[in-house]
Coordinates of C-alpha atoms (C1' of nucleotides) in Angstrom, one line a residue:
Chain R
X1243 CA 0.0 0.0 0.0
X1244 CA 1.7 3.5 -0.5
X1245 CA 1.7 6.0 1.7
X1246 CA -1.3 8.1 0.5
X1247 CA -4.8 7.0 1.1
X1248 CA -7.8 8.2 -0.9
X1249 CA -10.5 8.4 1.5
X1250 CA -12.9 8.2 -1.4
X1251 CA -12.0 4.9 -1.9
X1252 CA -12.6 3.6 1.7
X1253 CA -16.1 5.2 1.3
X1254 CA -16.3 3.3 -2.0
X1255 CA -15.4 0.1 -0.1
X1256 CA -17.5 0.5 3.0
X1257 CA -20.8 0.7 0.3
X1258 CA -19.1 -2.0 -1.5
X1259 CA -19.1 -4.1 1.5
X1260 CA -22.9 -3.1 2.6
X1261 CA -24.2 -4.1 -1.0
X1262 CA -22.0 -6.5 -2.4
X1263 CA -22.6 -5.2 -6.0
X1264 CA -21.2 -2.4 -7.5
X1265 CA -23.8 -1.5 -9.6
X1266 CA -26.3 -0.8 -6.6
X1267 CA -22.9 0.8 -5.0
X1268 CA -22.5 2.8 -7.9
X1269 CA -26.1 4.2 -7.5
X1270 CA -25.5 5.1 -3.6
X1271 CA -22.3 6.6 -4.6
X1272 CA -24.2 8.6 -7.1
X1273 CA -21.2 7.5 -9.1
X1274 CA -21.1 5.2 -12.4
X1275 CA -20.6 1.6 -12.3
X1276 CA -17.3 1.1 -14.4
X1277 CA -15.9 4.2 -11.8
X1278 CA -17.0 1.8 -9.3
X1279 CA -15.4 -0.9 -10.5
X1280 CA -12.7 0.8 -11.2
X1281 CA -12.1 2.3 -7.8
X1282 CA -12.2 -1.6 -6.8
X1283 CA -9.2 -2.5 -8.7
X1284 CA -7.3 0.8 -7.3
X1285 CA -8.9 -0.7 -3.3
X1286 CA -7.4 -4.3 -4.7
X1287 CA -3.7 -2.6 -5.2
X1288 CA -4.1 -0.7 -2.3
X1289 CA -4.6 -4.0 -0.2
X1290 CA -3.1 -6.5 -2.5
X1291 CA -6.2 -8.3 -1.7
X1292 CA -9.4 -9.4 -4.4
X1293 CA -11.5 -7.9 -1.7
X1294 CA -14.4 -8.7 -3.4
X1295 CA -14.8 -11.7 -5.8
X1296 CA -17.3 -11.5 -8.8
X1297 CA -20.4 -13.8 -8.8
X1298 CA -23.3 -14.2 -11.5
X1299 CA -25.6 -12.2 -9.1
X1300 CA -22.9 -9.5 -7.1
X1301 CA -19.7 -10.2 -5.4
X1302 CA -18.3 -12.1 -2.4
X1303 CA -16.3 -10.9 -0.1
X1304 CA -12.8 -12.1 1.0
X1305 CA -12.1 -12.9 4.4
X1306 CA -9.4 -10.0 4.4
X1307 CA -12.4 -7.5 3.3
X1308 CA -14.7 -9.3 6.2
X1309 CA -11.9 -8.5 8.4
X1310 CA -11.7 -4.7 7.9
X1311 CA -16.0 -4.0 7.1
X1312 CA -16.0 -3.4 10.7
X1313 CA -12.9 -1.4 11.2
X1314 CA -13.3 0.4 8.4
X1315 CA -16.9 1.7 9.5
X1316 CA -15.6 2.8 12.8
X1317 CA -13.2 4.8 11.2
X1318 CA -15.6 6.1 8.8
X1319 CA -18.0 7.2 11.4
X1320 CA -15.1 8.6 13.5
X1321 CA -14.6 10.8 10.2
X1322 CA -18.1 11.9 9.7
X1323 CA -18.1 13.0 13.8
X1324 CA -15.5 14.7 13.1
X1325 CA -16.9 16.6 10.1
X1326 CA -20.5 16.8 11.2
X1327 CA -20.1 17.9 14.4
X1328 CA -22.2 17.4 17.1
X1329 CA -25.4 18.4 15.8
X1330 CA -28.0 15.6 16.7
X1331 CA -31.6 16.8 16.9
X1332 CA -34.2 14.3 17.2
X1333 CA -36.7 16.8 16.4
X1334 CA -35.5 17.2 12.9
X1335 CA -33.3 13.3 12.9
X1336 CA -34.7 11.1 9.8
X1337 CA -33.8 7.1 10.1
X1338 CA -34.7 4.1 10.6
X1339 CA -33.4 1.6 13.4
X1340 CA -34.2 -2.2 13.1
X1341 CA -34.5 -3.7 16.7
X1342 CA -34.3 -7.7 17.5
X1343 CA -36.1 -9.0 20.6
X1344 CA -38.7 -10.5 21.7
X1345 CA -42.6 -9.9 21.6
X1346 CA -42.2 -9.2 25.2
X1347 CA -39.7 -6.5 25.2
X1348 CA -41.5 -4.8 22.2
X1349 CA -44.9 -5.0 24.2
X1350 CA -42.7 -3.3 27.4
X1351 CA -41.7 -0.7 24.7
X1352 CA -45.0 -0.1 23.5
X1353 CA -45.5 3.0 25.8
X1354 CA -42.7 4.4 24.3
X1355 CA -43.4 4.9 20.8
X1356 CA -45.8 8.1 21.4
X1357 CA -43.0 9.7 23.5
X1358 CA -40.7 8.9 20.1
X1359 CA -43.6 10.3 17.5
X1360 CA -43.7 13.5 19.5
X1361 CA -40.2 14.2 20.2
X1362 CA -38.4 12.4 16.9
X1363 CA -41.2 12.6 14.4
X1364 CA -38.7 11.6 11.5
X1365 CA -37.2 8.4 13.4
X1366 CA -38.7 5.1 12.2
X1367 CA -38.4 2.0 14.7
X1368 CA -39.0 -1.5 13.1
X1369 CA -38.8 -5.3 14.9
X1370 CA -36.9 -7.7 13.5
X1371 CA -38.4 -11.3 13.5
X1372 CA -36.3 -13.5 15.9
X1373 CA -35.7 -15.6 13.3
X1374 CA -34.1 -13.7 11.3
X1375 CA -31.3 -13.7 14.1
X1376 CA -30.9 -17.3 14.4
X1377 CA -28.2 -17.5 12.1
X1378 CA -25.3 -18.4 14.3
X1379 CA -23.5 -15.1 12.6
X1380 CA -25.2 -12.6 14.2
X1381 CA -22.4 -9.9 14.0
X1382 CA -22.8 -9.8 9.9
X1383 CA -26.3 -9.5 10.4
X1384 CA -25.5 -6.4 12.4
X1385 CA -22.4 -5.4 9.9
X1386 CA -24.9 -5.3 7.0
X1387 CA -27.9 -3.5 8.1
X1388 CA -30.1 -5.8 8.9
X1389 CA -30.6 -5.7 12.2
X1390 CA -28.7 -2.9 14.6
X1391 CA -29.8 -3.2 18.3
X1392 CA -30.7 -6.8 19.8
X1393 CA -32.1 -7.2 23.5
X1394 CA -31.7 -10.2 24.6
X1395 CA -29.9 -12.0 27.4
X1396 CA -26.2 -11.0 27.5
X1397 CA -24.5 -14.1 27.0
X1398 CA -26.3 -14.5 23.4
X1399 CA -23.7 -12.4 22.3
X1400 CA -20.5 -12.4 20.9
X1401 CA -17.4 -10.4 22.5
X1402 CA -17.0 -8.0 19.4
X1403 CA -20.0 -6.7 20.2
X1404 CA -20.7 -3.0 21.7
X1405 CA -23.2 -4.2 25.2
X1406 CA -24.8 -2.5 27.6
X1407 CA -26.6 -4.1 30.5
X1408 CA -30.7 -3.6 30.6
X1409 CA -31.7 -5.2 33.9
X1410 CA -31.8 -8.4 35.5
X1411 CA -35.1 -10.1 34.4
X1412 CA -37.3 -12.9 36.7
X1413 CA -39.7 -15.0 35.3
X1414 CA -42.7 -16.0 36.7
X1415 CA -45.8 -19.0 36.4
X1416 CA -49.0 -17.3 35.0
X1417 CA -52.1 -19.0 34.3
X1418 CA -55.6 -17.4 33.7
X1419 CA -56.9 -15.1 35.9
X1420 CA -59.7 -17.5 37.2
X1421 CA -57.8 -20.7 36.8
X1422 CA -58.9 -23.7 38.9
X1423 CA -56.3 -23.3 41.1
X1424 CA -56.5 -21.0 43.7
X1425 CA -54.1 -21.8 46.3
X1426 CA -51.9 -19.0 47.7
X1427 CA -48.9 -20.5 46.5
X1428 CA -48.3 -23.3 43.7
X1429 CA -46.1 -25.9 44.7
X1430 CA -43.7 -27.7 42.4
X1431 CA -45.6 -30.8 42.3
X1432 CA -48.8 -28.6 40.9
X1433 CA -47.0 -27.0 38.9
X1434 CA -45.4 -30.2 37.2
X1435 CA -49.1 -31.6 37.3
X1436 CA -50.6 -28.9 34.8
X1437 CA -50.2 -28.8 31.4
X1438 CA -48.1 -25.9 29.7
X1439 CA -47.1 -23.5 26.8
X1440 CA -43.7 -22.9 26.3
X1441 CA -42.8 -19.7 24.7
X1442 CA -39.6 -20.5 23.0
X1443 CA -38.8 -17.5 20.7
X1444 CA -37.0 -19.0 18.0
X1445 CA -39.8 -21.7 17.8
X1446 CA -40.8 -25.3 17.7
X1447 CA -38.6 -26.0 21.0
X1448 CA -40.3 -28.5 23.7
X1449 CA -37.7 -28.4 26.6
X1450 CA -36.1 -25.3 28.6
X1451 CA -34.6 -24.1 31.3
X1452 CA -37.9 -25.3 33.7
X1453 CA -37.7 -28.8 32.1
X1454 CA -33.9 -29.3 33.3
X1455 CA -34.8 -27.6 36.9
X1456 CA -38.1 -29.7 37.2
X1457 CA -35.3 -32.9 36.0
X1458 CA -33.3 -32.5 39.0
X1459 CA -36.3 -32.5 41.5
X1460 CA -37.6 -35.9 40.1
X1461 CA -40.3 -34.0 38.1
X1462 CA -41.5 -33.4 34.6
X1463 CA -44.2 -31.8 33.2
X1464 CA -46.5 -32.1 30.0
X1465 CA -46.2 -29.4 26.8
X1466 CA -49.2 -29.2 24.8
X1467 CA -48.0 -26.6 22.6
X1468 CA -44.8 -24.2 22.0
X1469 CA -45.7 -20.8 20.2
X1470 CA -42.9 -18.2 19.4
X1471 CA -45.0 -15.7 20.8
X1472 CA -45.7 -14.4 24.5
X1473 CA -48.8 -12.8 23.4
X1474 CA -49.8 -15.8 21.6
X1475 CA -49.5 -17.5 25.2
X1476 CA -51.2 -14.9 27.1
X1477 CA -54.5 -15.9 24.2
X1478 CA -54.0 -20.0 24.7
X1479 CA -53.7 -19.2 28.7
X1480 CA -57.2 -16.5 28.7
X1481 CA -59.2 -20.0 27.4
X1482 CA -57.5 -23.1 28.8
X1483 CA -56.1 -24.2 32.2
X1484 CA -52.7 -24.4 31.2
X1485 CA -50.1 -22.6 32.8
X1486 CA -46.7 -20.8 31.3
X1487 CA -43.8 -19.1 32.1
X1488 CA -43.2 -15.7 31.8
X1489 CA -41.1 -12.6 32.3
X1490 CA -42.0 -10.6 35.3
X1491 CA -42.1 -7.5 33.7
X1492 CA -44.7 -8.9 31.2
X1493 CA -46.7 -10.6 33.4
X1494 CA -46.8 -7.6 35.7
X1495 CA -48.7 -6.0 32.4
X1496 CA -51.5 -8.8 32.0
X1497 CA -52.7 -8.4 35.5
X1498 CA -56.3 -8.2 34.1
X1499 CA -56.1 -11.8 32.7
X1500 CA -53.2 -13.1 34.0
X1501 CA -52.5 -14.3 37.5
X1502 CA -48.2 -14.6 38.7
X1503 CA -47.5 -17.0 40.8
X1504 CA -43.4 -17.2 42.2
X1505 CA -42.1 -20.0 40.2
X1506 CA -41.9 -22.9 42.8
X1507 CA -38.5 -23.8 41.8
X1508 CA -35.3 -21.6 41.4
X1509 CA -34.9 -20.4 38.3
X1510 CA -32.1 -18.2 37.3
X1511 CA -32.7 -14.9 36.3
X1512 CA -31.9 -13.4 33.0
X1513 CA -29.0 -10.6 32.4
X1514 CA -30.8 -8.6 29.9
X1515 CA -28.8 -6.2 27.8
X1516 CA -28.6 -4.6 24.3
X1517 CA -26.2 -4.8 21.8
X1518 CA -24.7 -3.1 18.9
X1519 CA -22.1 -3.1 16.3
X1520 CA -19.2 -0.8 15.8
X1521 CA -21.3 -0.1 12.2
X1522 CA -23.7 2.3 14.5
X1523 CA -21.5 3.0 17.7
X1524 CA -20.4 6.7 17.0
X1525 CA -23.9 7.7 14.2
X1526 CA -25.8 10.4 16.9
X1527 CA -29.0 9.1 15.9
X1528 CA -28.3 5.0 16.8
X1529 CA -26.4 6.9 20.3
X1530 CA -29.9 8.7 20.8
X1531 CA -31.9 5.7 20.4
X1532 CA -30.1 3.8 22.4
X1533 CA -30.5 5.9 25.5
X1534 CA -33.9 6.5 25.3
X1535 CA -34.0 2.4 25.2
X1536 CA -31.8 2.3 28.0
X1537 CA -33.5 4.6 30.2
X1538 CA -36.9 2.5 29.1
X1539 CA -35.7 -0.7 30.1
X1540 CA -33.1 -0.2 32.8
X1541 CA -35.8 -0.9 35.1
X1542 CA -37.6 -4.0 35.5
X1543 CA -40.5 -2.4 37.2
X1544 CA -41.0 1.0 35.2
X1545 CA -44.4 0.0 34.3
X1546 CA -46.8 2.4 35.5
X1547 CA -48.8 1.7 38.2
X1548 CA -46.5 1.4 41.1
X1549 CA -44.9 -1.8 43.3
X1550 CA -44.4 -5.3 43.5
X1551 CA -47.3 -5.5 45.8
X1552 CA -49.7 -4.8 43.4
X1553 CA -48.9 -7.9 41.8
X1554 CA -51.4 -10.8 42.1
X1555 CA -49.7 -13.1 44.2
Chain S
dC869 C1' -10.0 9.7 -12.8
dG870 C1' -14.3 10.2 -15.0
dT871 C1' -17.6 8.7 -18.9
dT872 C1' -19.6 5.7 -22.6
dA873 C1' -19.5 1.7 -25.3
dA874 C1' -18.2 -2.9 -25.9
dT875 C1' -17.2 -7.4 -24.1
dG876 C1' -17.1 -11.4 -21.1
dT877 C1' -19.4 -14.4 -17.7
dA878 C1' -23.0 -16.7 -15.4
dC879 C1' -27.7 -17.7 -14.4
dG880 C1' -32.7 -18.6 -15.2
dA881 C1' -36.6 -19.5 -18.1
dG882 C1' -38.5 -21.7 -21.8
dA883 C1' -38.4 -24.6 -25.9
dA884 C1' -36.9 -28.8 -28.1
dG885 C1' -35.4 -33.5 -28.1
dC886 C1' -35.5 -38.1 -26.2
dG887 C1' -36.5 -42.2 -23.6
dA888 C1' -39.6 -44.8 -20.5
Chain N
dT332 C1' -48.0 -38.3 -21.6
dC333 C1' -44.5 -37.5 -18.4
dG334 C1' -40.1 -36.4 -16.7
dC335 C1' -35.4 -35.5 -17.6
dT336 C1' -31.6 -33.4 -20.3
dT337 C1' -29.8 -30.1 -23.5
dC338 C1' -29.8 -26.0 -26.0
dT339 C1' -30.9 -21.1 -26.8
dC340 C1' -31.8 -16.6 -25.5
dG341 C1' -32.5 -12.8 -22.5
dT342 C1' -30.9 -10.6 -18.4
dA343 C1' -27.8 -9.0 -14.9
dC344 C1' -23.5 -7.6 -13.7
dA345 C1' -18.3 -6.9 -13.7
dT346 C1' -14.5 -5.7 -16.5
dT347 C1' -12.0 -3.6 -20.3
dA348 C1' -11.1 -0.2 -23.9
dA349 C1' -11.1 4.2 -25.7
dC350 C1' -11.5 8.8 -25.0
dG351 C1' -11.7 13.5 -22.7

DNA sequence: CGTTAATGTACGAGAAGCGA
DNA sequence: TCGCTTCTCGTACATTAACG
């Protein structure tokens, strides 16, 4: 590489790398495609590296260009800081962020989203399906756009990743508000005795945590049906007897068909936290989202409506 | 270093051929 | 008639050449 590096053409790379085709590059560049390409083959001296290789239907990338996509946006975003100063006004902020989680975060952020009309009418907030995230790569889904915050529980995710904590999250047993049972506290063996809904998020799962725990006490329960959905749950629980598990903070929002019971059993709580890629770490408007989502779900209990005594058990 | 025009490559759809 | 294979053609896209 010599000495003297043409900006331009780690802009041209960094679209390169989001589109993986130079003609659609070409367009975002407002640029023509042979310039394109031909800015590729200067970026292929530069790193004596293909980069990119050509396909029948856009490029590939190398490994060496997987390598620096990352580092390079962090740079590039260190640049454009630096050049549009801080600035950042969500009154006037256009954008889009794409958020992975679950139903029951997005139902905890419902509250939220007339705050966000009203103070950042140009900011658009879309969920990702969960199963879009399933793919064990879930840092190139984040490098290429198409997904740039993910709640979930901490460990999910890799080390590369930008995290910040959310709050610790219990779970709890909920069954329908004038369920059968109506002793003041369920007991394992009850609870093993019912039959459940699992809400396993990626779907079609059977077993979870509670099955292991309920293992070790010489217990083991029956699942009727698994559903990717908590609020598909909540619907199956309003008409049946069966009984599920959810988060506290969710369950503490059904109160009016939903009664919590403690789970009779110890069942580790969840770290939840939020993550990000470098991609979105230093753009004001991803830094703004992200900490009105903090301040939303730091707190386990910021439903409206007061303590833990309200709750129904 | 940009543009336009020409060229090369690969894929997909549809037609044609062929055997069971 | 059906199913499979092969061929042709259109399309999409990257690269190269020529020129300013």
């Amino acid at each position: 590489m010599s000495g003297r590096v043409d900006l331009n053409l780690l802009l041209t790379l960094e679209t390169l790398l989001n589109e993986l085709n130079v003609t659609r590059a070409a367009t975002k560049l407002n640029s023509s495609q042979p310039a394109v390409s031909a800015q590729l083959v200067r970026l292929r001296r530069m790193f004596n590296d293909p980069l990119l290789i050509p396909g029948a239907r856009g490029m590939t990338p190398t490994p060496r260009a997987l390598e620096l996509a990352p580092r390079l946006s962090e740079l590039l975003d260190g640049f454009r800081a630096i050049v549009q100063p801080d600035t950042f006004d969500p009154a006037t902020a256009q954008g889009s962020i794409l958020i992975g989680t679950t139903d029951a975060t997005q139902c905890r952020m419902a509250k939220w989203f007339g705050d966000l009309a009203a103070a950042a009418p140009g900011i658009q907030i879309g969920f990702v399906s969960a199963t879009r995230l399933m793919v064990p790569d879930i840092e190139h889904h984040m490098a290429s756009g198409h997904v740039d915050i993910i709640i979930s529980r901490r460990s999910a995710f890799p080390d590369r990743l930008h995290v910040r904590p959310l709050h610790d999250e219990h779970f709890v047993a909920v069954m329908r508000w004038d369920h059968p049972y109506r002793k003041k506290q369920l007991t394992a063996k009850a609870f093993a005795a019912m039959q459940h809904v699992i809400v396993s998020p990626l779907g079609g799962e059977f077993d979870d945590t509670t099955d292991e725990i309920l293992a070790g006490m010489g217990l083991s329960r029956s699942t009727v049906v698994s559903v990717p959905s908590f609020l598909v749950a909540e619907r199956i629980l309003r008409s049946t007897d069966f009984v599920s598990v959810f988060p506290a903070s969710l369950a503490r929002g059904m109160t009016s068909s939903l009664k919590s019971y403690p789970l009779p059993y110890a069942m580790p709580k969840i770290e939840l936290a939020m993550a990000w890629h470098v991609r979105t770490n230093l753009s004001p408007l991803h830094r703004w989202v992200r900490e009105q989502i903090a301040q939303l779900l730091s707190s386990p209990w910021e439903e409206a409506g007061g303590s833990m005594a309200q709750i129904a058990w």
